[in-house]
Amino acid sequence: MNGYQHLFIPGPTNVPEKVRQAMNIPMEDMRAPDFPEFVNGLLTDLKKAYRMKGGRIFVFPSSGTGAWESAISNTLNHGDRVLMSRFGQFSLLWVDMAERLGLEVELCEVEWGKGVPLEAYREALAADTEHKIKAVFATQNETATGVTSDIEGVRRVLDETGHPALLFVDGVSSIASIEFEMDKWGVDLAVSGSQKGFMLPAGLGILGVSDKALEVNRQQNAGMHRCYFSFEDMIKLNDTGYFPYTPATQLLRGLRVSLDMLLEAGMETVWQRHAFHAEGVRKAVAAWDGCELVARGPDWASDTVSAIYTPEGVDARDVISGAYNRYQTSLGTGLNKLMGKAFRIGHLGSLNPVMLCGAISAAEMALRDAGARIEPGSGVAAAQEHYRGAGA
Amino acid sequence: MNGYQHLFIPGPTNVPEKVRQAMNIPMEDMRAPDFPEFVNGLLTDLKKAYRMKGGRIFVFPSSGTGAWESAISNTLNHGDRVLMSRFGQFSLLWVDMAERLGLEVELCEVEWGKGVPLEAYREALAADTEHKIKAVFATQNETATGVTSDIEGVRRVLDETGHPALLFVDGVSSIASIEFEMDKWGVDLAVSGSQKGFMLPAGLGILGVSDKALEVNRQQNAGMHRCYFSFEDMIKLNDTGYFPYTPATQLLRGLRVSLDMLLEAGMETVWQRHAFHAEGVRKAVAAWDGCELVARGPDWASDTVSAIYTPEGVDARDVISGAYNRYQTSLGTGLNKLMGKAFRIGHLGSLNPVMLCGAISAAEMALRDAGARIEPGSGVAAAQEHYRGAGA
Amino acid sequence: MNGYQHLFIPGPTNVPEKVRQAMNIPMEDMRAPDFPEFVNGLLTDLKKAYRMKGGRIFVFPSSGTGAWESAISNTLNHGDRVLMSRFGQFSLLWVDMAERLGLEVELCEVEWGKGVPLEAYREALAADTEHKIKAVFATQNETATGVTSDIEGVRRVLDETGHPALLFVDGVSSIASIEFEMDKWGVDLAVSGSQKGFMLPAGLGILGVSDKALEVNRQQNAGMHRCYFSFEDMIKLNDTGYFPYTPATQLLRGLRVSLDMLLEAGMETVWQRHAFHAEGVRKAVAAWDGCELVARGPDWASDTVSAIYTPEGVDARDVISGAYNRYQTSLGTGLNKLMGKAFRIGHLGSLNPVMLCGAISAAEMALRDAGARIEPGSGVAAAQEHYRGAGA
Amino acid sequence: MNGYQHLFIPGPTNVPEKVRQAMNIPMEDMRAPDFPEFVNGLLTDLKKAYRMKGGRIFVFPSSGTGAWESAISNTLNHGDRVLMSRFGQFSLLWVDMAERLGLEVELCEVEWGKGVPLEAYREALAADTEHKIKAVFATQNETATGVTSDIEGVRRVLDETGHPALLFVDGVSSIASIEFEMDKWGVDLAVSGSQKGFMLPAGLGILGVSDKALEVNRQQNAGMHRCYFSFEDMIKLNDTGYFPYTPATQLLRGLRVSLDMLLEAGMETVWQRHAFHAEGVRKAVAAWDGCELVARGPDWASDTVSAIYTPEGVDARDVISGAYNRYQTSLGTGLNKLMGKAFRIGHLGSLNPVMLCGAISAAEMALRDAGARIEPGSGVAAAQEHYRGAGA
């Protein structure tokens, strides 16, 4: 009776009706003779979203975190040195995982609001003449701060320093939303999840793996102990069109439809729509007196999520709880050191300008309730004018 | 991939998720031994939404138009004189039906933007000393103009003139949304449909009938020919808990849940929420330069739908088609003589302030695209401040 | 937790998953600019299921009974003479409606278990040299007795007697299930509903009308009073791609998918599948000691429903209630004079042999519980052998 | 149009309509302020299905295999000795995982058709006076062979030998279906999944952990490297009502409903229903000439799945593919050394006798098609008589 619950967190995202319909099904036999045809088509088409021709895509019944663990444990050994950078809650957690899985992390600390430090990476790689660094990690889109990094730049640094390290990319909140080019950028392991750009419920960890990384996996002698996330088991069964354990068929059926939607529109169109939607939100933020993006400038600002500093003296937690309790709107919370200082508007997945005008309205009302002296309607007005122009 | 399609027409309205879930079912046997228990409970509880204790509720597999026809054909005879008024497309269609079904209509023409003319009714009834007028018709909510009439006032006029005519009310877009009191107001036949305040898909015509009207039905000798919409057949079968033909069980199952939601909240709360939602839209309209409500003043303005005149020189059809084609938003069209001059925002059923801020934003963008010189965000700002205040 | 509820009544039938998915949708604007394209395609394709090229299809938000009423009230006048026959509960109700709507019925009473009496019709038509009979009515499939009549034969009789009467066919439980040929058989008005061969929930009355009947409608001077079921209103709006009142869009969206399924398979295939399914049930009945079909011989036996006499001394109501209460299975009840003597197994719509083996098993268990001395598994065995052979 | 696809594999099982409805939802914010209340209630009630008061339940976005890995990697170290037994494909895979994760497995090979060898376990434990065996593994229900082991007996052996090893139980196809008593039997780690007795799609690995096992986890110094399946992370976040990464909320909402159904019925009733359903299938197998259960005698026969040897000369693969291709019925395949020799009928989860009569019919038809000389209907007849008696 109270209308839609509004969801503007950076994942899970809104599920399109067609995808929702496709998941409204009875269960099926995951060993049926016609199942492989379905699986093969799905894995092949996922490569198109990743923009890769060779290599493999693995789909695990897990969250994106599981796919992170799979990437590491199948290609690296305890004690391997890796180059990482930390500039938000998710890059932080990735570092934490790497350390707990026994990697030796060479860490670049970066101001929250910026992303992967290309110059620091260049220095570290140039200095590593013995090639002890086995992998370079880059968070393409730091979901906590709304910051997008330059993955193509990381590849350029690797190439220019002639460094053979594997390139790991956390693309959980970027792949299928903003530009990502597995082959062109020479990415070796790229992690995503079902609940972001793929517009599905959470439950699938998706991992793209280059031929180079597969070869490293094959040659790895000791390797980390692993079973559930093992490449070998998955390869063996996927090659027959099946899975080594019961797959989450309901989500796979949904993925088939969301993938069709993405590929039918074309990935370039998908990326453009995200940029278009995001710009409206950024215009709104710019119109709000005392608010600003956590991202330090337009080069870093993400097209999938905006983290927004509240004005001095306004607790962002009040904005978030007010939006939820009074206006049925879920905004993203400020994580870790942003707690209380920033809130987030997720603008990825299945959305449109009117939904975003709603989101901005909810934020405006909640901001004013929390004491911010922004002009009522100022953000919506700015966003409207953006959406009108571009929609023309 | 394009997010929600926004629906702000005055019916069908948005279906709550719980209702949608309840309709996602396999078919069932409408002659099962436990079906009567379900039917009896439903018909009993519908009375609570109608605010009636005696009489009967009939539920037809039809639109509201079918329930209109049922009301007339079961209680009136060809040639019967009835008192009606016309002030919008739906009251107009009702008059048309009455004439085509052979009634002699004494018609009060009213300016579109106003509603049932109590003084004219009083005069007509007072003049009818022989009680030739068998029924008085009143459209509680004229969906085309966004005008609400004073049904309690019609009853008062009937009482004060001591006139025994039956009181027919078209409550299609008012019952279960704005105040309606079957017993208290002495309404004899009240029509509604599933796709408005009951928050269901179209497909059920709902008709409340007073004991007085049932008695008229029983005593009626000739009556109009009818089968499908016959009271007698329905009464005979409903008394056993079944229907005279296959009922639309899927909708009935949905109705069970929406009715539970309404009654759990309480009808007074439902009415208040509609008033609260509507007021935000009216504030927005007031803020738009050159726009105004079709309703001639606050006494007439409806809490379920607002019909809005576009500024001089702005074709309302452009606003509506622009909202649909560019902003995925369905606004109500201007019907009949309002065509091109007005558009409508439906604000009944399952809604909330953020949805309405979205609707207002869509209208603002479409108005500006169509040439209206309203201030961007002006309507949303006004609505936000209303919703903030009341939500506190 | 208790598995599927088994539905083997002659409508509503089981809804295919794809159709169910298609109805799991938010509401939509039935005045949207792209709605006519949808409506036109649907009405055009419905003609393919009816096997007609000219004429019109009307889709009412109603049950099949409403479509009956529409057929009569739009083409006949009070006092018109019609030729009808009565051999089961549904042909009986049709006669009742005709009389209540003021027609003068020339009635052929037929033993329940047989169908339309071609010879009696021939005599009546031959005797009617003044062509006072305006219409001939034929129930193609009497759902109460499981009897199919020879509609092509009725046309032959009309042709051979050179009689110009309109041919009305009740095809509620036959169209989209067993052979029906609107054009080839010269049918003028053919009624069906959504909840049978069209595999949808109840809620749509579907009416096919020949050009001849449309012409009669246009020329009809007095006609019966009608609004809701009026051809004129429907024609006027359908010609623009819309409806004269809010259509049941959820069902229309489902119909689009079920129609696609029917037409993709091909109507001939649909008819064959029904014959194949039905024959298995008949083999089972033949194997049950003391049971027999109500249909008097294979010429009359219906491919959509079998009415089955229980053995002497076994109350069919016990079979039906036992199946429902103990085995979660809905069987059709014995209607009117078959009450207590027969039960029915509906075998139309979305079904397969294993479902029917379940239905037959439920009936066997319930029959034995009710005292029938049939051999356990005897019916299923016979059905299995039929399904194996034909499936080969 | 082809009716239900029949699913009689031992998981995924049939999803009840109410559960399916509960999963038909928009996405939600897994960091919402009211989410913890939901999570806490769910984790608490899961304990009731596990029959445990202390300890913890973990729910991972994974298959049951993931929960296996979690159990091992959180409580055991590389090189730890464990006692296991192998008598089917799933106990075999568990041994394989244990070895790959670096455990030293003391393995009891058992004839396929029997289960956990209590005497061999007793000998091994009695001989292990130094308590080098850190854990004893027992597959409660070997899904590949349809064999149930005596977990209470394993506990008795542990107690009688005074051995302190942890007791690991694979309850994937037993918990929530057949008797399982975490506390009473002193089980320390018990694995299950969403797609079996919990009647959900695959996607949740569920793990019950005793206080003793939690204490071992806390004291474990080295431990295996792990992140995704780490107890510590899960405990830390679950204690706040949240999860360390995005949970599969759609499945959790479904689980809430299926758990309600199980607990409302009572676990004892759930177990009895499974025994009742299973016995009908076993009666059918006994009636089939030349077929027999893989389980060596009634003490081993499982109430959730029956593995059935086909008659000499009949390839079980033909039965399975025939059932699928000709009768739309998924039967379980013969895994590993049972390939071609046996097929399986899953009879767990949401089922009823008529569904099982359908399954048995499908198997009968497919068996005969594949050359088995069983009597048509013989199995169904035997099952019917069982279901009639018990249903009385």
PDB file of N, CA and C in Angstrom, chain B residues 276-341:
ATOM      1  N   PHE B 276      -3.009  13.192   1.975  1.00  0.00           N
ATOM      2  CA  PHE B 276      -1.623  13.618   2.149  1.00  0.00           C
ATOM      3  C   PHE B 276      -0.859  13.566   0.821  1.00  0.00           C
ATOM      4  N   HIS B 277      -0.999  12.471   0.115  1.00  0.00           N
ATOM      5  CA  HIS B 277      -0.332  12.358  -1.187  1.00  0.00           C
ATOM      6  C   HIS B 277      -0.836  13.424  -2.160  1.00  0.00           C
ATOM      7  N   ALA B 278      -2.152  13.600  -2.192  1.00  0.00           N
ATOM      8  CA  ALA B 278      -2.758  14.524  -3.145  1.00  0.00           C
ATOM      9  C   ALA B 278      -2.304  15.963  -2.900  1.00  0.00           C
ATOM     10  N   GLU B 279      -2.206  16.318  -1.637  1.00  0.00           N
ATOM     11  CA  GLU B 279      -1.869  17.694  -1.319  1.00  0.00           C
ATOM     12  C   GLU B 279      -0.486  18.060  -1.863  1.00  0.00           C
ATOM     13  N   GLY B 280       0.430  17.124  -1.841  1.00  0.00           N
ATOM     14  CA  GLY B 280       1.754  17.389  -2.398  1.00  0.00           C
ATOM     15  C   GLY B 280       1.677  17.701  -3.883  1.00  0.00           C
ATOM     16  N   VAL B 281       0.861  16.957  -4.589  1.00  0.00           N
ATOM     17  CA  VAL B 281       0.708  17.209  -6.025  1.00  0.00           C
ATOM     18  C   VAL B 281       0.083  18.588  -6.248  1.00  0.00           C
ATOM     19  N   ARG B 282      -0.914  18.910  -5.440  1.00  0.00           N
ATOM     20  CA  ARG B 282      -1.557  20.222  -5.599  1.00  0.00           C
ATOM     21  C   ARG B 282      -0.585  21.366  -5.311  1.00  0.00           C
ATOM     22  N   LYS B 283       0.279  21.160  -4.321  1.00  0.00           N
ATOM     23  CA  LYS B 283       1.294  22.182  -4.046  1.00  0.00           C
ATOM     24  C   LYS B 283       2.191  22.360  -5.278  1.00  0.00           C
ATOM     25  N   ALA B 284       2.520  21.277  -5.895  1.00  0.00           N
ATOM     26  CA  ALA B 284       3.372  21.353  -7.084  1.00  0.00           C
ATOM     27  C   ALA B 284       2.664  22.126  -8.191  1.00  0.00           C
ATOM     28  N   VAL B 285       1.410  21.802  -8.402  1.00  0.00           N
ATOM     29  CA  VAL B 285       0.654  22.489  -9.465  1.00  0.00           C
ATOM     30  C   VAL B 285       0.588  23.989  -9.184  1.00  0.00           C
ATOM     31  N   ALA B 286       0.390  24.316  -7.937  1.00  0.00           N
ATOM     32  CA  ALA B 286       0.309  25.726  -7.568  1.00  0.00           C
ATOM     33  C   ALA B 286       1.626  26.445  -7.846  1.00  0.00           C
ATOM     34  N   ALA B 287       2.710  25.678  -7.774  1.00  0.00           N
ATOM     35  CA  ALA B 287       4.029  26.299  -7.992  1.00  0.00           C
ATOM     36  C   ALA B 287       4.362  26.455  -9.470  1.00  0.00           C
ATOM     37  N   TRP B 288       3.623  25.771 -10.296  1.00  0.00           N
ATOM     38  CA  TRP B 288       3.918  25.830 -11.733  1.00  0.00           C
ATOM     39  C   TRP B 288       3.236  27.037 -12.364  1.00  0.00           C
ATOM     40  N   ASP B 289       4.036  27.871 -12.907  1.00  0.00           N
ATOM     41  CA  ASP B 289       3.539  29.097 -13.520  1.00  0.00           C
ATOM     42  C   ASP B 289       2.637  28.770 -14.713  1.00  0.00           C
ATOM     43  N   GLY B 290       1.393  29.258 -14.653  1.00  0.00           N
ATOM     44  CA  GLY B 290       0.506  29.077 -15.799  1.00  0.00           C
ATOM     45  C   GLY B 290      -0.320  27.816 -15.770  1.00  0.00           C
ATOM     46  N   CYS B 291      -0.035  26.926 -14.809  1.00  0.00           N
ATOM     47  CA  CYS B 291      -0.855  25.713 -14.685  1.00  0.00           C
ATOM     48  C   CYS B 291      -1.911  25.930 -13.599  1.00  0.00           C
ATOM     49  N   GLU B 292      -3.011  25.250 -13.732  1.00  0.00           N
ATOM     50  CA  GLU B 292      -3.953  25.226 -12.610  1.00  0.00           C
ATOM     51  C   GLU B 292      -4.827  23.977 -12.685  1.00  0.00           C
ATOM     52  N   LEU B 293      -5.411  23.660 -11.552  1.00  0.00           N
ATOM     53  CA  LEU B 293      -6.284  22.495 -11.491  1.00  0.00           C
ATOM     54  C   LEU B 293      -7.550  22.746 -12.296  1.00  0.00           C
ATOM     55  N   VAL B 294      -8.058  21.715 -12.909  1.00  0.00           N
ATOM     56  CA  VAL B 294      -9.375  21.795 -13.532  1.00  0.00           C
ATOM     57  C   VAL B 294     -10.441  21.975 -12.451  1.00  0.00           C
ATOM     58  N   ALA B 295     -10.237  21.334 -11.335  1.00  0.00           N
ATOM     59  CA  ALA B 295     -11.199  21.485 -10.222  1.00  0.00           C
ATOM     60  C   ALA B 295     -11.288  22.944  -9.820  1.00  0.00           C
ATOM     61  N   ARG B 296     -12.525  23.431  -9.733  1.00  0.00           N
ATOM     62  CA  ARG B 296     -12.741  24.853  -9.423  1.00  0.00           C
ATOM     63  C   ARG B 296     -12.704  25.091  -7.931  1.00  0.00           C
ATOM     64  N   GLY B 297     -11.529  25.018  -7.350  1.00  0.00           N
ATOM     65  CA  GLY B 297     -11.401  25.316  -5.940  1.00  0.00           C
ATOM     66  C   GLY B 297     -11.214  24.086  -5.087  1.00  0.00           C
ATOM     67  N   PRO B 298     -10.682  24.308  -3.890  1.00  0.00           N
ATOM     68  CA  PRO B 298     -10.316  23.190  -3.017  1.00  0.00           C
ATOM     69  C   PRO B 298     -11.488  22.307  -2.622  1.00  0.00           C
ATOM     70  N   ASP B 299     -12.706  22.842  -2.595  1.00  0.00           N
ATOM     71  CA  ASP B 299     -13.837  22.004  -2.210  1.00  0.00           C
ATOM     72  C   ASP B 299     -14.072  20.880  -3.216  1.00  0.00           C
ATOM     73  N   TRP B 300     -13.704  21.147  -4.440  1.00  0.00           N
ATOM     74  CA  TRP B 300     -13.954  20.148  -5.484  1.00  0.00           C
ATOM     75  C   TRP B 300     -12.752  19.250  -5.769  1.00  0.00           C
ATOM     76  N   ALA B 301     -11.587  19.672  -5.340  1.00  0.00           N
ATOM     77  CA  ALA B 301     -10.369  18.956  -5.760  1.00  0.00           C
ATOM     78  C   ALA B 301     -10.318  17.542  -5.190  1.00  0.00           C
ATOM     79  N   SER B 302     -10.010  16.600  -6.055  1.00  0.00           N
ATOM     80  CA  SER B 302     -10.029  15.187  -5.692  1.00  0.00           C
ATOM     81  C   SER B 302      -8.723  14.737  -5.065  1.00  0.00           C
ATOM     82  N   ASP B 303      -8.831  13.838  -4.118  1.00  0.00           N
ATOM     83  CA  ASP B 303      -7.627  13.268  -3.510  1.00  0.00           C
ATOM     84  C   ASP B 303      -7.100  12.055  -4.260  1.00  0.00           C
ATOM     85  N   THR B 304      -7.748  11.668  -5.344  1.00  0.00           N
ATOM     86  CA  THR B 304      -7.238  10.500  -6.075  1.00  0.00           C
ATOM     87  C   THR B 304      -6.647  10.850  -7.430  1.00  0.00           C
ATOM     88  N   VAL B 305      -7.058  11.974  -7.978  1.00  0.00           N
ATOM     89  CA  VAL B 305      -6.506  12.356  -9.275  1.00  0.00           C
ATOM     90  C   VAL B 305      -6.589  13.870  -9.421  1.00  0.00           C
ATOM     91  N   SER B 306      -5.542  14.430 -10.001  1.00  0.00           N
ATOM     92  CA  SER B 306      -5.549  15.863 -10.307  1.00  0.00           C
ATOM     93  C   SER B 306      -5.526  16.053 -11.814  1.00  0.00           C
ATOM     94  N   ALA B 307      -6.535  16.768 -12.321  1.00  0.00           N
ATOM     95  CA  ALA B 307      -6.506  17.167 -13.730  1.00  0.00           C
ATOM     96  C   ALA B 307      -5.946  18.578 -13.761  1.00  0.00           C
ATOM     97  N   ILE B 308      -4.987  18.793 -14.642  1.00  0.00           N
ATOM     98  CA  ILE B 308      -4.195  20.023 -14.602  1.00  0.00           C
ATOM     99  C   ILE B 308      -4.222  20.705 -15.971  1.00  0.00           C
ATOM    100  N   TYR B 309      -4.698  21.939 -16.000  1.00  0.00           N
ATOM    101  CA  TYR B 309      -4.642  22.709 -17.246  1.00  0.00           C
ATOM    102  C   TYR B 309      -3.208  23.100 -17.536  1.00  0.00           C
ATOM    103  N   THR B 310      -2.772  22.873 -18.743  1.00  0.00           N
ATOM    104  CA  THR B 310      -1.441  23.334 -19.140  1.00  0.00           C
ATOM    105  C   THR B 310      -1.517  24.835 -19.420  1.00  0.00           C
ATOM    106  N   PRO B 311      -0.375  25.527 -19.416  1.00  0.00           N
ATOM    107  CA  PRO B 311      -0.388  26.961 -19.689  1.00  0.00           C
ATOM    108  C   PRO B 311      -0.903  27.221 -21.103  1.00  0.00           C
ATOM    109  N   GLU B 312      -1.423  28.391 -21.269  1.00  0.00           N
ATOM    110  CA  GLU B 312      -1.855  28.864 -22.584  1.00  0.00           C
ATOM    111  C   GLU B 312      -0.792  28.529 -23.633  1.00  0.00           C
ATOM    112  N   GLY B 313      -1.226  27.905 -24.705  1.00  0.00           N
ATOM    113  CA  GLY B 313      -0.280  27.643 -25.797  1.00  0.00           C
ATOM    114  C   GLY B 313       0.493  26.348 -25.674  1.00  0.00           C
ATOM    115  N   VAL B 314       0.330  25.665 -24.569  1.00  0.00           N
ATOM    116  CA  VAL B 314       1.022  24.380 -24.401  1.00  0.00           C
ATOM    117  C   VAL B 314       0.005  23.253 -24.569  1.00  0.00           C
ATOM    118  N   ASP B 315       0.229  22.415 -25.545  1.00  0.00           N
ATOM    119  CA  ASP B 315      -0.708  21.327 -25.808  1.00  0.00           C
ATOM    120  C   ASP B 315      -0.477  20.188 -24.811  1.00  0.00           C
ATOM    121  N   ALA B 316      -1.497  19.886 -24.050  1.00  0.00           N
ATOM    122  CA  ALA B 316      -1.364  18.856 -23.018  1.00  0.00           C
ATOM    123  C   ALA B 316      -1.008  17.507 -23.610  1.00  0.00           C
ATOM    124  N   ARG B 317      -1.396  17.279 -24.858  1.00  0.00           N
ATOM    125  CA  ARG B 317      -1.043  16.000 -25.486  1.00  0.00           C
ATOM    126  C   ARG B 317       0.467  15.855 -25.648  1.00  0.00           C
ATOM    127  N   ASP B 318       1.142  16.975 -25.869  1.00  0.00           N
ATOM    128  CA  ASP B 318       2.602  16.922 -25.968  1.00  0.00           C
ATOM    129  C   ASP B 318       3.231  16.583 -24.623  1.00  0.00           C
ATOM    130  N   VAL B 319       2.622  17.097 -23.584  1.00  0.00           N
ATOM    131  CA  VAL B 319       3.134  16.781 -22.242  1.00  0.00           C
ATOM    132  C   VAL B 319       3.009  15.284 -21.987  1.00  0.00           C
ATOM    133  N   ILE B 320       1.844  14.754 -22.308  1.00  0.00           N
ATOM    134  CA  ILE B 320       1.579  13.340 -22.036  1.00  0.00           C
ATOM    135  C   ILE B 320       2.449  12.437 -22.897  1.00  0.00           C
ATOM    136  N   SER B 321       2.557  12.748 -24.180  1.00  0.00           N
ATOM    137  CA  SER B 321       3.359  11.866 -25.038  1.00  0.00           C
ATOM    138  C   SER B 321       4.843  12.040 -24.726  1.00  0.00           C
ATOM    139  N   GLY B 322       5.246  13.244 -24.358  1.00  0.00           N
ATOM    140  CA  GLY B 322       6.642  13.451 -23.970  1.00  0.00           C
ATOM    141  C   GLY B 322       6.990  12.686 -22.706  1.00  0.00           C
ATOM    142  N   ALA B 323       6.106  12.739 -21.733  1.00  0.00           N
ATOM    143  CA  ALA B 323       6.349  12.009 -20.485  1.00  0.00           C
ATOM    144  C   ALA B 323       6.473  10.516 -20.769  1.00  0.00           C
ATOM    145  N   TYR B 324       5.632  10.025 -21.659  1.00  0.00           N
ATOM    146  CA  TYR B 324       5.657   8.588 -21.965  1.00  0.00           C
ATOM    147  C   TYR B 324       6.889   8.213 -22.785  1.00  0.00           C
ATOM    148  N   ASN B 325       7.141   8.961 -23.813  1.00  0.00           N
ATOM    149  CA  ASN B 325       8.207   8.566 -24.738  1.00  0.00           C
ATOM    150  C   ASN B 325       9.601   8.920 -24.242  1.00  0.00           C
ATOM    151  N   ARG B 326       9.715  10.007 -23.505  1.00  0.00           N
ATOM    152  CA  ARG B 326      11.054  10.411 -23.087  1.00  0.00           C
ATOM    153  C   ARG B 326      11.350  10.053 -21.633  1.00  0.00           C
ATOM    154  N   TYR B 327      10.321   9.940 -20.815  1.00  0.00           N
ATOM    155  CA  TYR B 327      10.567   9.743 -19.387  1.00  0.00           C
ATOM    156  C   TYR B 327       9.868   8.517 -18.812  1.00  0.00           C
ATOM    157  N   GLN B 328       9.416   7.610 -19.670  1.00  0.00           N
ATOM    158  CA  GLN B 328       8.818   6.343 -19.229  1.00  0.00           C
ATOM    159  C   GLN B 328       7.741   6.545 -18.176  1.00  0.00           C
ATOM    160  N   THR B 329       6.976   7.588 -18.336  1.00  0.00           N
ATOM    161  CA  THR B 329       5.981   7.921 -17.328  1.00  0.00           C
ATOM    162  C   THR B 329       4.606   8.072 -17.968  1.00  0.00           C
ATOM    163  N   SER B 330       3.650   7.309 -17.463  1.00  0.00           N
ATOM    164  CA  SER B 330       2.278   7.422 -17.953  1.00  0.00           C
ATOM    165  C   SER B 330       1.513   8.430 -17.118  1.00  0.00           C
ATOM    166  N   LEU B 331       1.114   9.513 -17.743  1.00  0.00           N
ATOM    167  CA  LEU B 331       0.203  10.476 -17.122  1.00  0.00           C
ATOM    168  C   LEU B 331      -1.167  10.255 -17.752  1.00  0.00           C
ATOM    169  N   GLY B 332      -2.197  10.734 -17.075  1.00  0.00           N
ATOM    170  CA  GLY B 332      -3.539  10.574 -17.626  1.00  0.00           C
ATOM    171  C   GLY B 332      -3.809  11.621 -18.706  1.00  0.00           C
ATOM    172  N   THR B 333      -4.553  11.215 -19.690  1.00  0.00           N
ATOM    173  CA  THR B 333      -4.832  12.104 -20.808  1.00  0.00           C
ATOM    174  C   THR B 333      -6.022  13.011 -20.484  1.00  0.00           C
ATOM    175  N   GLY B 334      -6.142  14.078 -21.249  1.00  0.00           N
ATOM    176  CA  GLY B 334      -7.314  14.942 -21.119  1.00  0.00           C
ATOM    177  C   GLY B 334      -8.444  14.355 -21.946  1.00  0.00           C
ATOM    178  N   LEU B 335      -9.542  14.028 -21.315  1.00  0.00           N
ATOM    179  CA  LEU B 335     -10.614  13.329 -22.019  1.00  0.00           C
ATOM    180  C   LEU B 335     -11.654  14.309 -22.526  1.00  0.00           C
ATOM    181  N   ASN B 336     -12.143  14.004 -23.735  1.00  0.00           N
ATOM    182  CA  ASN B 336     -13.253  14.769 -24.291  1.00  0.00           C
ATOM    183  C   ASN B 336     -12.879  16.247 -24.421  1.00  0.00           C
ATOM    184  N   LYS B 337     -13.624  17.114 -23.812  1.00  0.00           N
ATOM    185  CA  LYS B 337     -13.361  18.538 -24.042  1.00  0.00           C
ATOM    186  C   LYS B 337     -12.079  19.030 -23.363  1.00  0.00           C
ATOM    187  N   LEU B 338     -11.476  18.156 -22.558  1.00  0.00           N
ATOM    188  CA  LEU B 338     -10.199  18.526 -21.941  1.00  0.00           C
ATOM    189  C   LEU B 338      -9.003  18.099 -22.799  1.00  0.00           C
ATOM    190  N   MET B 339      -9.300  17.383 -23.840  1.00  0.00           N
ATOM    191  CA  MET B 339      -8.248  16.905 -24.754  1.00  0.00           C
ATOM    192  C   MET B 339      -7.373  18.066 -25.212  1.00  0.00           C
ATOM    193  N   GLY B 340      -6.090  17.941 -24.952  1.00  0.00           N
ATOM    194  CA  GLY B 340      -5.149  18.968 -25.380  1.00  0.00           C
ATOM    195  C   GLY B 340      -5.017  20.116 -24.393  1.00  0.00           C
ATOM    196  N   LYS B 341      -5.997  20.190 -23.491  1.00  0.00           N
ATOM    197  CA  LYS B 341      -5.977  21.313 -22.548  1.00  0.00           C
ATOM    198  C   LYS B 341      -5.472  20.919 -21.164  1.00  0.00           C
TER     199      LYS B 341
END
